[in-house]
Coordinates of C-alpha atoms in Angstrom, one line a residue:
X222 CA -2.9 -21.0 -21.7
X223 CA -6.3 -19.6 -23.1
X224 CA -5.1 -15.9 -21.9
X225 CA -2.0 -16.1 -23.8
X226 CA -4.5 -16.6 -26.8
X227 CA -7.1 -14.0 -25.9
X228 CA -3.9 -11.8 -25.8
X229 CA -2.6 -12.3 -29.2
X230 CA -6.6 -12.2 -30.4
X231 CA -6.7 -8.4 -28.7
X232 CA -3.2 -7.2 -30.3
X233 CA -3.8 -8.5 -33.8
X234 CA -8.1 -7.8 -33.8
X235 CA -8.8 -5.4 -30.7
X236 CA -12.2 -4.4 -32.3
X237 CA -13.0 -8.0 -32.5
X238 CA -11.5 -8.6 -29.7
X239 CA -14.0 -6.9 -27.6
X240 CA -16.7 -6.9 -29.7
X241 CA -16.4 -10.9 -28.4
X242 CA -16.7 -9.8 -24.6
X243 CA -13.9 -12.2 -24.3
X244 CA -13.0 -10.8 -21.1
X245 CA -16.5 -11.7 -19.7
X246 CA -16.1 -15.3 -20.8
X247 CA -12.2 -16.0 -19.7
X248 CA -13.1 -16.2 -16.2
X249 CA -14.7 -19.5 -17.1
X250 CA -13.3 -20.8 -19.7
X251 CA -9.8 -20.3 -17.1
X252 CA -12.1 -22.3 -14.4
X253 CA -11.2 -26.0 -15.2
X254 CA -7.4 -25.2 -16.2
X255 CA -6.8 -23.0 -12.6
X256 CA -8.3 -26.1 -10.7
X257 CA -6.2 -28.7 -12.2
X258 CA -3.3 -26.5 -11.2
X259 CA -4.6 -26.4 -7.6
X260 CA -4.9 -30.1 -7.2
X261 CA -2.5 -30.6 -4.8
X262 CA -2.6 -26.8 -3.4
X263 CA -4.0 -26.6 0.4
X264 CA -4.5 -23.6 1.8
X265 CA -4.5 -24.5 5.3
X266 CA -1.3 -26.6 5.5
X267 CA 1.2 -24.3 3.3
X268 CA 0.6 -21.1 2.5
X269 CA 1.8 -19.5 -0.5
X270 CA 0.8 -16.4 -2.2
X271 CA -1.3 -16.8 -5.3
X272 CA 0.8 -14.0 -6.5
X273 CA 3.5 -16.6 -7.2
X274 CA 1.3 -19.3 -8.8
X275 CA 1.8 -19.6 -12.7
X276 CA -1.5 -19.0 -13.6
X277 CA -2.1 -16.0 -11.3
X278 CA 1.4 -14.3 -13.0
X279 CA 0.1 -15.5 -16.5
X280 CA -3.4 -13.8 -16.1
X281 CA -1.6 -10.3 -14.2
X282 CA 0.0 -10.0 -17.5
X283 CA -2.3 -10.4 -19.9
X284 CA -4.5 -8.0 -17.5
X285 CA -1.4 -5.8 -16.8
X286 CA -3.1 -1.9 -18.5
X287 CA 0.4 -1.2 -19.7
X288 CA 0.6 -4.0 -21.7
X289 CA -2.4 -4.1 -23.9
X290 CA -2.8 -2.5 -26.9
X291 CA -2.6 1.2 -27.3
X292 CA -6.2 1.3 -28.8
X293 CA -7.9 0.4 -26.0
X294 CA -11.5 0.8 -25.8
X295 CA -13.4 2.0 -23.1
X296 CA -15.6 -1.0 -23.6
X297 CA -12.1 -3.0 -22.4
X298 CA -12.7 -4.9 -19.4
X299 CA -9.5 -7.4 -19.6
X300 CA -8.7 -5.4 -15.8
X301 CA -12.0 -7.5 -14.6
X302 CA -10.6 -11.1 -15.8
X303 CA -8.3 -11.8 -12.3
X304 CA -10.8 -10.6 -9.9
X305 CA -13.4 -12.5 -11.3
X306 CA -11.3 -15.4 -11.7
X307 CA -10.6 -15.4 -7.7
X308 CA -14.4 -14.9 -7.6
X309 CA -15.7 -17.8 -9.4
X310 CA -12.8 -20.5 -8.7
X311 CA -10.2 -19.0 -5.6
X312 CA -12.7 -18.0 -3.2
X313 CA -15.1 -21.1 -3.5
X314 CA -12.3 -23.7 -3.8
X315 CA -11.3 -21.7 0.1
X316 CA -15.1 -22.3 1.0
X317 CA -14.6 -25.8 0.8
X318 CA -11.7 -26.0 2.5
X319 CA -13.5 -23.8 5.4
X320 CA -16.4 -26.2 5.3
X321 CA -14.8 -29.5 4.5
X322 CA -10.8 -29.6 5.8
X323 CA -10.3 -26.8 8.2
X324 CA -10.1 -27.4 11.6
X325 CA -10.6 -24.2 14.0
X326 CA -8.4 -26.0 16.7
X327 CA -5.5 -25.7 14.6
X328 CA -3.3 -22.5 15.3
X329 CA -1.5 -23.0 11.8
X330 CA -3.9 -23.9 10.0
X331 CA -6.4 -20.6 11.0
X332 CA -3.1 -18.0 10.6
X333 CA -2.7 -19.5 7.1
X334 CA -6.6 -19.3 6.5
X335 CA -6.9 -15.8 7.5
X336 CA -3.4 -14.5 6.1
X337 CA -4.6 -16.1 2.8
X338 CA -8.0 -14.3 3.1
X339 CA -7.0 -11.1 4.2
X340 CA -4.4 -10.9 1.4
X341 CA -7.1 -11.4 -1.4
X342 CA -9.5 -8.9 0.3
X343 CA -6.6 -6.5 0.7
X344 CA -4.6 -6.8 -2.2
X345 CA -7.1 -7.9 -4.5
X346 CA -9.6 -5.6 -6.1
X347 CA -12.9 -7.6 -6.2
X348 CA -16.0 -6.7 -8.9
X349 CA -18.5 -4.9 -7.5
X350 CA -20.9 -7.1 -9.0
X351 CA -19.6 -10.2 -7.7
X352 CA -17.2 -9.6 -4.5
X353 CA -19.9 -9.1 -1.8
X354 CA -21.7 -12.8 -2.7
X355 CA -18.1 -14.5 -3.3
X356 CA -16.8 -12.9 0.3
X357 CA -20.3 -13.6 2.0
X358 CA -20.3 -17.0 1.4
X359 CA -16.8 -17.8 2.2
X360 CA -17.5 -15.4 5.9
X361 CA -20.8 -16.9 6.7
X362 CA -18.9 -20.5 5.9
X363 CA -16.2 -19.8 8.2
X364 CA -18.6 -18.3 11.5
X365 CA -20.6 -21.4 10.9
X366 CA -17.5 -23.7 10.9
X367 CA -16.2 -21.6 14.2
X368 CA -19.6 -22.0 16.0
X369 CA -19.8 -25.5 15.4
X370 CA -16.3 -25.6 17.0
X371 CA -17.2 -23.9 20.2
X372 CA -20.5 -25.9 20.1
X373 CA -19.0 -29.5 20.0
X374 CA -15.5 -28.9 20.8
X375 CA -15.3 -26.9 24.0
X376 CA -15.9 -29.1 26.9
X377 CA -14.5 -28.1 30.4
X378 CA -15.9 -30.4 32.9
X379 CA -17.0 -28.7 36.5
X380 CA -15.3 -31.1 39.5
X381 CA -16.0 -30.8 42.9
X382 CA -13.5 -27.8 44.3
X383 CA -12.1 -30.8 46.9
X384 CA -11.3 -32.9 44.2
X385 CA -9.5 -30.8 41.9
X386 CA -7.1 -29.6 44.4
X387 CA -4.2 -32.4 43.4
X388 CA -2.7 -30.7 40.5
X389 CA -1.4 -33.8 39.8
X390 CA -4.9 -35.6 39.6
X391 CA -6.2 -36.7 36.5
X392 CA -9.3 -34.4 37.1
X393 CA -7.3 -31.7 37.8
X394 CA -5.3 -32.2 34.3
X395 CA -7.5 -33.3 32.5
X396 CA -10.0 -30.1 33.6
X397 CA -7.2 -27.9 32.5
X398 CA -5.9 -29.4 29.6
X399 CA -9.8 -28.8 28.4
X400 CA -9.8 -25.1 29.3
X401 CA -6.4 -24.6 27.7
X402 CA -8.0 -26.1 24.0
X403 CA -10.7 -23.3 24.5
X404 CA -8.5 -20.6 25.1
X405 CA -6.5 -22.0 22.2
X406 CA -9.6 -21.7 20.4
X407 CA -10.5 -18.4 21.7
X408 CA -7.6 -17.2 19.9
X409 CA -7.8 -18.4 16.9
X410 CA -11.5 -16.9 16.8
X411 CA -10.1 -13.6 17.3
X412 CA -7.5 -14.1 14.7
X413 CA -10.4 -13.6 12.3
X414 CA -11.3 -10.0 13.4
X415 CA -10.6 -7.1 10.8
X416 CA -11.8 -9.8 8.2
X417 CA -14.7 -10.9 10.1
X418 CA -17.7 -8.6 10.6
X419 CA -16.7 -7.5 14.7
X420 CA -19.8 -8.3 16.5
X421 CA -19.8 -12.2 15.0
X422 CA -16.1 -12.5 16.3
X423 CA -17.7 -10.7 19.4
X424 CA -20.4 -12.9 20.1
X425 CA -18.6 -16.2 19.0
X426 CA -15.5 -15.2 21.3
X427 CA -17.0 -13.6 24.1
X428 CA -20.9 -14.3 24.8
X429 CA -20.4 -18.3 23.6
X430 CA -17.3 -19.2 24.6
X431 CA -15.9 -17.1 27.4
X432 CA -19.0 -16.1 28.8
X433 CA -20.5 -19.4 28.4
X434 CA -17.6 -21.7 28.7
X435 CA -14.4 -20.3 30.2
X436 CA -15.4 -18.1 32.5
X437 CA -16.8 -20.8 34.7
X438 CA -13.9 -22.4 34.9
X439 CA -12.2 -19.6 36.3
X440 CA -14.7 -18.5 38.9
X441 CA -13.7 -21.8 40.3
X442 CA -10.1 -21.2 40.7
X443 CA -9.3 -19.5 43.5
X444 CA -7.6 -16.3 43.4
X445 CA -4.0 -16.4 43.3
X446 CA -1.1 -17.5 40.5
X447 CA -3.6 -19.9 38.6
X448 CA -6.2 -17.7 38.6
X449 CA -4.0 -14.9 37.3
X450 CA -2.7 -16.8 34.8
X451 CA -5.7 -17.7 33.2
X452 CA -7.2 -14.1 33.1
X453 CA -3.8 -12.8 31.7
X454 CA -3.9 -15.4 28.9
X455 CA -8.0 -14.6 28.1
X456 CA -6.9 -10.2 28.1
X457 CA -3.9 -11.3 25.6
X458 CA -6.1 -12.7 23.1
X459 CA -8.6 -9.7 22.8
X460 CA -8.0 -7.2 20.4
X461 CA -6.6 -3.9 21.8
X462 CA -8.6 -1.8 18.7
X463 CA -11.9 -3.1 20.6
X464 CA -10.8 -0.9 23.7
X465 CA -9.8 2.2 22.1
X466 CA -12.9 3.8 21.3
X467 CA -14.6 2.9 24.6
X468 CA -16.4 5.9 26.6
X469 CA -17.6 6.6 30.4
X470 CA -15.0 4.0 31.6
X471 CA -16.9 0.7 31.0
X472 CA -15.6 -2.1 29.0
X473 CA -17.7 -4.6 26.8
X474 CA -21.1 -5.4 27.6
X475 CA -20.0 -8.7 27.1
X476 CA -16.4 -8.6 29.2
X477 CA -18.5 -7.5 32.4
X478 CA -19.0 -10.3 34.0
X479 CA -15.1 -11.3 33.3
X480 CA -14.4 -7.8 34.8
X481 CA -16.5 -8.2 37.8
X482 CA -14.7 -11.2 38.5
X483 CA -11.1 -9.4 38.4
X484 CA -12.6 -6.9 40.7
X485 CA -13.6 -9.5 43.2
X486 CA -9.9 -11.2 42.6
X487 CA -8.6 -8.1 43.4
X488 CA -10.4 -7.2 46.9
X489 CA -9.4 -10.4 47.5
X490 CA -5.7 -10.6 46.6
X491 CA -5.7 -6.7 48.3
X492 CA -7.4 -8.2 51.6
X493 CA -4.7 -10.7 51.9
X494 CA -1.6 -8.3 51.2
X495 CA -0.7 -9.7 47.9
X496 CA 0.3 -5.7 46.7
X497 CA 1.6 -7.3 43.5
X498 CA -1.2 -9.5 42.3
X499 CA -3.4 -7.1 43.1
X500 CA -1.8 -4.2 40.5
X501 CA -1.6 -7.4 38.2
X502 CA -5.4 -7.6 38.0
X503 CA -6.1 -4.1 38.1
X504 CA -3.7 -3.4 34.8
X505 CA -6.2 -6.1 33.2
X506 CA -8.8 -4.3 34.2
X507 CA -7.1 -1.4 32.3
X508 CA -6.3 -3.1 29.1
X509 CA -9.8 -4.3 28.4
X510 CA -11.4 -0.1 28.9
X511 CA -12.8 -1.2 32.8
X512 CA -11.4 2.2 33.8
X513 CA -14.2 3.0 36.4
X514 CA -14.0 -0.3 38.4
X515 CA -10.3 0.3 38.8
X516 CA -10.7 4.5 40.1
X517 CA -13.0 3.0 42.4
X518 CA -11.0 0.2 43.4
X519 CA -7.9 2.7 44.2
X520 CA -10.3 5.7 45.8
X521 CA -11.9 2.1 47.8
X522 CA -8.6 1.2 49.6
X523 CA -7.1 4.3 49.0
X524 CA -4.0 3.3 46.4
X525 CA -3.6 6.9 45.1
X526 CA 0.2 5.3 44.1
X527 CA -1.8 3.5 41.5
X528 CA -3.6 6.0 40.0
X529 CA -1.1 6.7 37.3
X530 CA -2.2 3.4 35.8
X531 CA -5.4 4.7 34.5
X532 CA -3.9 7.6 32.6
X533 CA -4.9 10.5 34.8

């Protein structure tokens, strides 16, 4: 491989060696080789580390600090060669993927997307000069590929309460086999927070599709099991970091609509002696920072048993 050379150029000729810039023009002289080596690779279907890819080991040695010549000079930038190698060739070849191949719909295929991403942003140390416009493409790629998702995948038809009632309806399973897909999707939008900037995962998750999509569906359950259910699911695919920093006992602008809903659930579950249920919604109402509604709630109907569940 060309590194192997540039390696035995720097031990024999260092001050030629740099006085080249070599290590400013392996990067793309190491483009066409990588990318016949990642023919066949696919990101999405089978992750593997890069870290155990030939060329990747090949190029950490010949980068490796304690392996270069003793008269290194401080004009040696060999340490720059393998993050701008997943700059130029890694991170674009992922774009396509994001833009072309990957499917948002598919569990496995967005926890081997964002394990692969977070890895390189974690683990790899990006140039400055490069990093930000490598990363931004590939991040504005994958909230447009998302937001194309929620805009022409997520469809939950609205049926006639009367004619839904027959679980075993085709309306009724096919309505809920089409709010299941967007909570699917829900979740694997979230998966992308901590990598994601937190206010697109936000708005794509929340204000567009629960807001907009799921939470109509669920106003039209009645309270009870199903409705539980589905709330339960929607709480368990939200970040808990989101709710830690919260102050004066609100939740998310965007959850309170979805928390004025469990409130109603819960007058209603508590009006028809469903004791259970009703702690049920209120502990939601807890996990996602609503902490006001549920003191309120308790001082209402006078639940001081409950009042543990909000920490004081």
């Amino acid at each position: 491989m060309s590194s192997r050379r540039a390696k035995e150029w720097k031990e024999k000729f260092p001050d030629s060696y740099c006085d080249a810039y070599i290590s400013f023009c392996l990067p793309k002289l190491l483009n066409p080789l990588i990318r016949v080596h990642l023919i066949s690779w696919n990101p999405l279907e089978n992750f593997t580390e890069l870290e155990e890819m030939p060329w990747f080991r090949a190029i950490e040695e010949f980068s490796d600090a304690e392996n270069v010549s003793e008269s290194k000079r401080d004009d040696d930038h060999d340490d720059e060669v393998l993050p701008r190698v997943i700059e130029k060739t890694i991170l674009p070849k992922i774009t396509a993927f994001v833009k072309s191949v990957w499917d948002p719909l598919s569990t496995s295929q967005t926890k081997n997307l964002v394990q692969l991403c977070n890895n390189i942003f974690v683990k790899q140390t990006l140039s400055k000069n490069e990093s930000s416009r490598a990363r931004e493409d590939l991040m504005n790629t994958v909230v447009l590929r998302m937001k194309k998702s929620v805009e022409e995948d997520v469809f939950i038809p609205l049926y006639p309460k009367s004619t839904v009632e027959d679980k075993s309806s085709l309306r009724s399973k096919f309505q809920e086999r089409r709010f299941w897909s967007a909570v699917k999707l829900l979740s694997n939008v979230v998966l992308w927070d901590g990598i994601v900037q937190e206010d697109k995962v936000r708005d794509l998750g929340l204000s567009k599709l629960l807001n907009r999509y799921l939470l109509l569906n669920i106003l039209n359950t009645p309270p009870g099991p199903d409705n539980i259910q589905k709330c339960k699911k929607v709480v368990a695919c939200l970040p808990e970091r989101w709710f830690q920093d919260l102050r004066g006992g609100s939740t998310l602008p965007e959850l309170l609509n979805f928390s004025q809903h469990l409130l109603q659930c819960a007058h209603a579950l508590h009006k028809d002696n469903h004791s259970d249920e009703t702690k049920e919604i209120l502990l939601l109402l807890v996990k996602i920072g609503a902490l006001h509604i549920v003191e309120d709630f308790i001082e209402e109907h006078k639940l001081e048993h409950l009042k543990a569940m909000t920490g004081k």
